[in-house]
mmCIF file of C-alpha atoms in Angstrom:
data_model
loop_
_atom_site.group_PDB
_atom_site.id
_atom_site.type_symbol
_atom_site.label_atom_id
_atom_site.label_comp_id
_atom_site.label_asym_id
_atom_site.label_seq_id
_atom_site.Cartn_x
_atom_site.Cartn_y
_atom_site.Cartn_z
ATOM 1 C CA MET A 156 6.468 12.737 -4.303
ATOM 2 C CA SER A 157 6.837 8.986 -4.803
ATOM 3 C CA LYS A 158 5.346 7.494 -7.950
ATOM 4 C CA ARG A 159 4.465 4.343 -6.057
ATOM 5 C CA LEU A 160 0.861 3.886 -5.096
ATOM 6 C CA PRO A 161 0.389 1.518 -2.151
ATOM 7 C CA TYR A 162 -3.271 0.802 -2.878
ATOM 8 C CA MET A 163 -5.281 -0.214 -5.932
ATOM 9 C CA PRO A 164 -8.987 0.729 -6.004
ATOM 10 C CA PHE A 165 -11.047 -2.361 -6.460
ATOM 11 C CA TRP A 166 -14.765 -2.109 -7.394
ATOM 12 C CA VAL A 167 -16.120 -5.497 -6.345
ATOM 13 C CA ASP A 168 -19.491 -5.155 -8.050
ATOM 14 C CA ASP A 169 -17.904 -4.220 -11.396
ATOM 15 C CA TYR A 170 -15.318 -6.937 -11.116
ATOM 16 C CA GLN A 171 -17.902 -9.638 -10.352
ATOM 17 C CA ARG A 172 -20.199 -8.487 -13.124
ATOM 18 C CA ASP A 173 -17.387 -8.701 -15.697
ATOM 19 C CA THR A 174 -15.709 -11.924 -14.500
ATOM 20 C CA ARG A 175 -18.480 -14.362 -13.459
ATOM 21 C CA HIS A 176 -17.441 -16.755 -16.219
ATOM 22 C CA LEU A 177 -13.866 -17.229 -14.892
ATOM 23 C CA THR A 178 -12.778 -20.268 -12.931
ATOM 24 C CA THR A 179 -11.184 -19.822 -9.508
ATOM 25 C CA GLU A 180 -7.731 -20.366 -11.066
ATOM 26 C CA GLU A 181 -8.469 -17.755 -13.773
ATOM 27 C CA HIS A 182 -9.651 -15.250 -11.147
ATOM 28 C CA GLY A 183 -6.379 -15.681 -9.310
ATOM 29 C CA ALA A 184 -4.308 -15.317 -12.459
ATOM 30 C CA TYR A 185 -6.213 -12.237 -13.608
ATOM 31 C CA LEU A 186 -5.936 -10.521 -10.232
ATOM 32 C CA LEU A 187 -2.227 -11.236 -10.013
ATOM 33 C CA LEU A 188 -1.772 -9.715 -13.501
ATOM 34 C CA LEU A 189 -3.816 -6.623 -12.495
ATOM 35 C CA MET A 190 -1.659 -6.148 -9.395
ATOM 36 C CA ALA A 191 1.573 -6.540 -11.367
ATOM 37 C CA ALA A 192 0.437 -3.991 -13.939
ATOM 38 C CA TRP A 193 -0.603 -1.604 -11.169
ATOM 39 C CA ALA A 194 2.835 -1.802 -9.617
ATOM 40 C CA SER A 195 4.567 -1.354 -12.962
ATOM 41 C CA PRO A 196 5.815 2.145 -13.847
ATOM 42 C CA THR A 197 4.185 1.794 -17.275
ATOM 43 C CA ASN A 198 0.930 0.422 -15.815
ATOM 44 C CA SER A 199 1.169 -2.458 -18.317
ATOM 45 C CA LEU A 200 2.629 -5.912 -18.846
ATOM 46 C CA PRO A 201 5.063 -7.121 -21.498
ATOM 47 C CA ASP A 202 3.850 -9.451 -24.244
ATOM 48 C CA ASP A 203 5.927 -12.374 -22.934
ATOM 49 C CA ASP A 204 4.105 -15.621 -22.205
ATOM 50 C CA ASP A 205 6.888 -16.932 -19.925
ATOM 51 C CA MET A 206 6.731 -13.835 -17.732
ATOM 52 C CA LEU A 207 2.939 -13.624 -17.774
ATOM 53 C CA ALA A 208 2.681 -17.264 -16.704
ATOM 54 C CA ARG A 209 5.097 -16.627 -13.842
ATOM 55 C CA VAL A 210 3.203 -13.530 -12.680
ATOM 56 C CA ALA A 211 -0.065 -15.448 -12.918
ATOM 57 C CA GLY A 212 1.382 -18.288 -10.871
ATOM 58 C CA VAL A 213 0.709 -21.030 -13.379
ATOM 59 C CA SER A 214 2.807 -23.256 -15.618
ATOM 60 C CA LEU A 215 3.492 -22.171 -19.181
ATOM 61 C CA ALA A 216 1.316 -24.983 -20.475
ATOM 62 C CA ARG A 217 -1.573 -23.962 -18.212
ATOM 63 C CA TRP A 218 -1.075 -20.296 -19.174
ATOM 64 C CA ARG A 219 -1.371 -21.056 -22.873
ATOM 65 C CA LYS A 220 -4.729 -22.756 -22.198
ATOM 66 C CA MET A 221 -6.174 -19.830 -20.200
ATOM 67 C CA LYS A 222 -4.479 -16.894 -21.922
ATOM 68 C CA SER A 223 -7.224 -16.188 -24.437
ATOM 69 C CA ILE A 224 -9.872 -16.025 -21.650
ATOM 70 C CA ILE A 225 -7.829 -13.781 -19.297
ATOM 71 C CA MET A 226 -6.242 -11.538 -21.876
ATOM 72 C CA ALA A 227 -9.683 -10.734 -23.363
ATOM 73 C CA PHE A 228 -9.804 -8.087 -20.615
ATOM 74 C CA TRP A 229 -6.537 -6.538 -21.878
ATOM 75 C CA SER A 230 -5.456 -4.705 -25.027
ATOM 76 C CA LEU A 231 -2.134 -5.342 -26.734
ATOM 77 C CA ASP A 232 -0.306 -2.317 -28.063
ATOM 78 C CA GLY A 233 1.405 -3.676 -31.182
ATOM 79 C CA ARG A 234 4.045 -0.945 -31.159
ATOM 80 C CA SER A 235 5.242 -1.244 -27.588
ATOM 81 C CA LYS A 236 4.372 -4.981 -27.300
ATOM 82 C CA ARG A 237 2.696 -4.372 -23.951
ATOM 83 C CA TRP A 238 -0.651 -5.369 -22.560
ATOM 84 C CA SER A 239 -2.770 -2.674 -20.853
ATOM 85 C CA GLN A 240 -6.150 -2.790 -19.161
ATOM 86 C CA LYS A 241 -8.511 0.150 -19.744
ATOM 87 C CA ARG A 242 -10.105 0.324 -16.300
ATOM 88 C CA LEU A 243 -6.780 -0.104 -14.570
ATOM 89 C CA LYS A 244 -5.334 2.850 -16.517
ATOM 90 C CA LYS A 245 -8.339 5.023 -15.587
ATOM 91 C CA GLU A 246 -8.064 4.164 -11.894
ATOM 92 C CA ARG A 247 -4.328 4.760 -11.983
ATOM 93 C CA ARG A 248 -4.813 8.249 -13.444
ATOM 94 C CA LEU A 249 -7.393 9.078 -10.794
ATOM 95 C CA ALA A 250 -5.163 7.790 -7.989
ATOM 96 C CA VAL A 251 -2.153 9.752 -9.245
ATOM 97 C CA ASP A 252 -4.317 12.885 -9.478
ATOM 98 C CA ARG A 253 -5.684 12.416 -5.934
ATOM 99 C CA LYS A 254 -2.139 11.897 -4.628
ATOM 100 C CA ALA A 255 -0.856 15.035 -6.372
ATOM 101 C CA LYS A 256 -3.775 17.132 -5.046
ATOM 102 C CA ALA A 257 -3.160 15.853 -1.510
ATOM 103 C CA ALA A 258 0.540 16.687 -1.759
ATOM 104 C CA ASP A 259 -0.234 20.188 -3.077
ATOM 105 C CA ALA A 260 -2.730 20.811 -0.310
ATOM 106 C CA ALA A 261 -0.217 19.659 2.333
ATOM 107 C CA ALA A 262 2.534 21.814 0.844
ATOM 108 C CA SER A 263 0.329 24.931 0.819
ATOM 109 C CA ARG A 264 -0.904 24.212 4.372
ATOM 110 C CA TRP A 265 2.630 23.900 5.679
ATOM 111 C CA LYS A 266 4.460 26.451 3.518
ATOM 112 C CA ASP A 267 4.924 28.912 6.435
ATOM 113 C CA LYS A 268 5.861 26.256 8.953
ATOM 114 C CA LYS A 269 9.309 24.981 9.757
ATOM 115 C CA LYS A 270 10.045 21.452 8.540
ATOM 116 C CA GLY A 271 9.500 18.983 11.380
ATOM 117 C CA ASP A 272 7.409 21.393 13.449
ATOM 118 C CA ALA A 273 5.343 18.764 15.273
ATOM 119 C CA GLN A 274 3.741 21.248 17.627
ATOM 120 C CA ALA A 275 2.478 23.270 14.661
ATOM 121 C CA MET A 276 1.041 20.133 13.087
ATOM 122 C CA LEU A 277 -0.644 19.140 16.355
ATOM 123 C CA GLU A 278 -2.154 22.639 16.701
ATOM 124 C CA GLN A 279 -3.338 22.528 13.101
ATOM 125 C CA CYS A 280 -5.085 19.192 13.587
ATOM 126 C CA HIS A 281 -6.215 19.626 17.198
ATOM 127 C CA PRO A 282 -6.153 23.290 18.283
ATOM 128 C CA SER A 283 -7.100 22.467 21.894
ATOM 129 C CA ILE A 284 -4.006 20.296 22.480
ATOM 130 C CA THR A 285 -0.612 21.726 23.254
ATOM 131 C CA ILE A 286 2.497 20.039 24.621
ATOM 132 C CA LYS A 287 4.182 21.834 27.481
ATOM 133 C CA GLY A 288 7.342 20.628 29.110
ATOM 134 C CA LYS A 289 8.054 16.959 29.571
ATOM 135 C CA PRO A 290 5.119 14.628 29.062
ATOM 136 C CA ASN A 291 4.486 12.156 31.910
ATOM 137 C CA GLY A 292 7.918 12.707 33.444
ATOM 138 C CA PHE A 293 9.465 10.425 30.838
ATOM 139 C CA LEU A 294 12.788 12.243 30.792
ATOM 140 C CA GLU A 295 13.259 11.938 34.529
ATOM 141 C CA ARG A 296 12.619 8.189 34.352
ATOM 142 C CA ALA A 297 14.921 7.849 31.360
ATOM 143 C CA ARG A 298 17.750 9.607 33.241
ATOM 144 C CA ALA A 299 17.299 7.599 36.433
ATOM 145 C CA PRO A 300 20.258 5.369 37.272
ATOM 146 C CA LYS A 301 19.790 1.775 36.240
ATOM 147 C CA LYS A 302 19.341 -0.732 39.032
ATOM 148 C CA SER A 303 21.682 -3.678 39.211
ATOM 149 C CA ARG A 304 20.428 -7.267 39.064
ATOM 150 C CA GLN A 305 21.206 -7.603 42.772
ATOM 151 C CA GLN A 306 19.124 -4.472 43.655
ATOM 152 C CA LYS A 307 16.182 -5.804 41.635
ATOM 153 C CA ILE A 308 16.367 -9.185 43.442
ATOM 154 C CA GLU A 309 16.520 -7.485 46.847
ATOM 155 C CA GLU A 310 13.490 -5.271 45.992
ATOM 156 C CA GLY A 311 11.544 -8.295 44.807
ATOM 157 C CA PHE A 312 12.411 -10.184 47.987
ATOM 158 C CA LEU A 313 11.371 -7.253 50.182
ATOM 159 C CA LYS A 314 7.986 -7.052 48.345
ATOM 160 C CA CYS A 315 7.371 -10.735 49.001
ATOM 161 C CA VAL A 316 8.314 -10.471 52.687
ATOM 162 C CA ASN A 317 6.232 -7.336 53.257
ATOM 163 C CA SER A 318 3.096 -8.656 51.564
#
């Protein structure tokens, strides 16, 4: 199972309640930092102003002016020298747990099935649907000899003449 989580839960009402005092630029910087921490394997950010300014999309001088406001939402672990965000960690744990439960459920559901058994999956999801033979004659059309450019022109001409 991949450790990567393609989504980050975002509770708009909680976010707005906690961040009403931020400027538009500070909102952008804070959200970019949250997304970077979410994507990080440690779910945190290093205590490096140059890197934090780059992630936040602002100059180092601008970062130094806004850092105290934005990083008030974060906690610095003195030992690891990394910034973490309490709510982000909680949501990450919940998302990892949900992903693991879904993977376990899928594994138990398919344990008796052959890998790649599409018909079994279709029957599991939609018991009334089964695939028999060749759908829509696709294989016959795929095996048909290809027409030359000249044949296509002649057919087009005959259609014009006959209509």
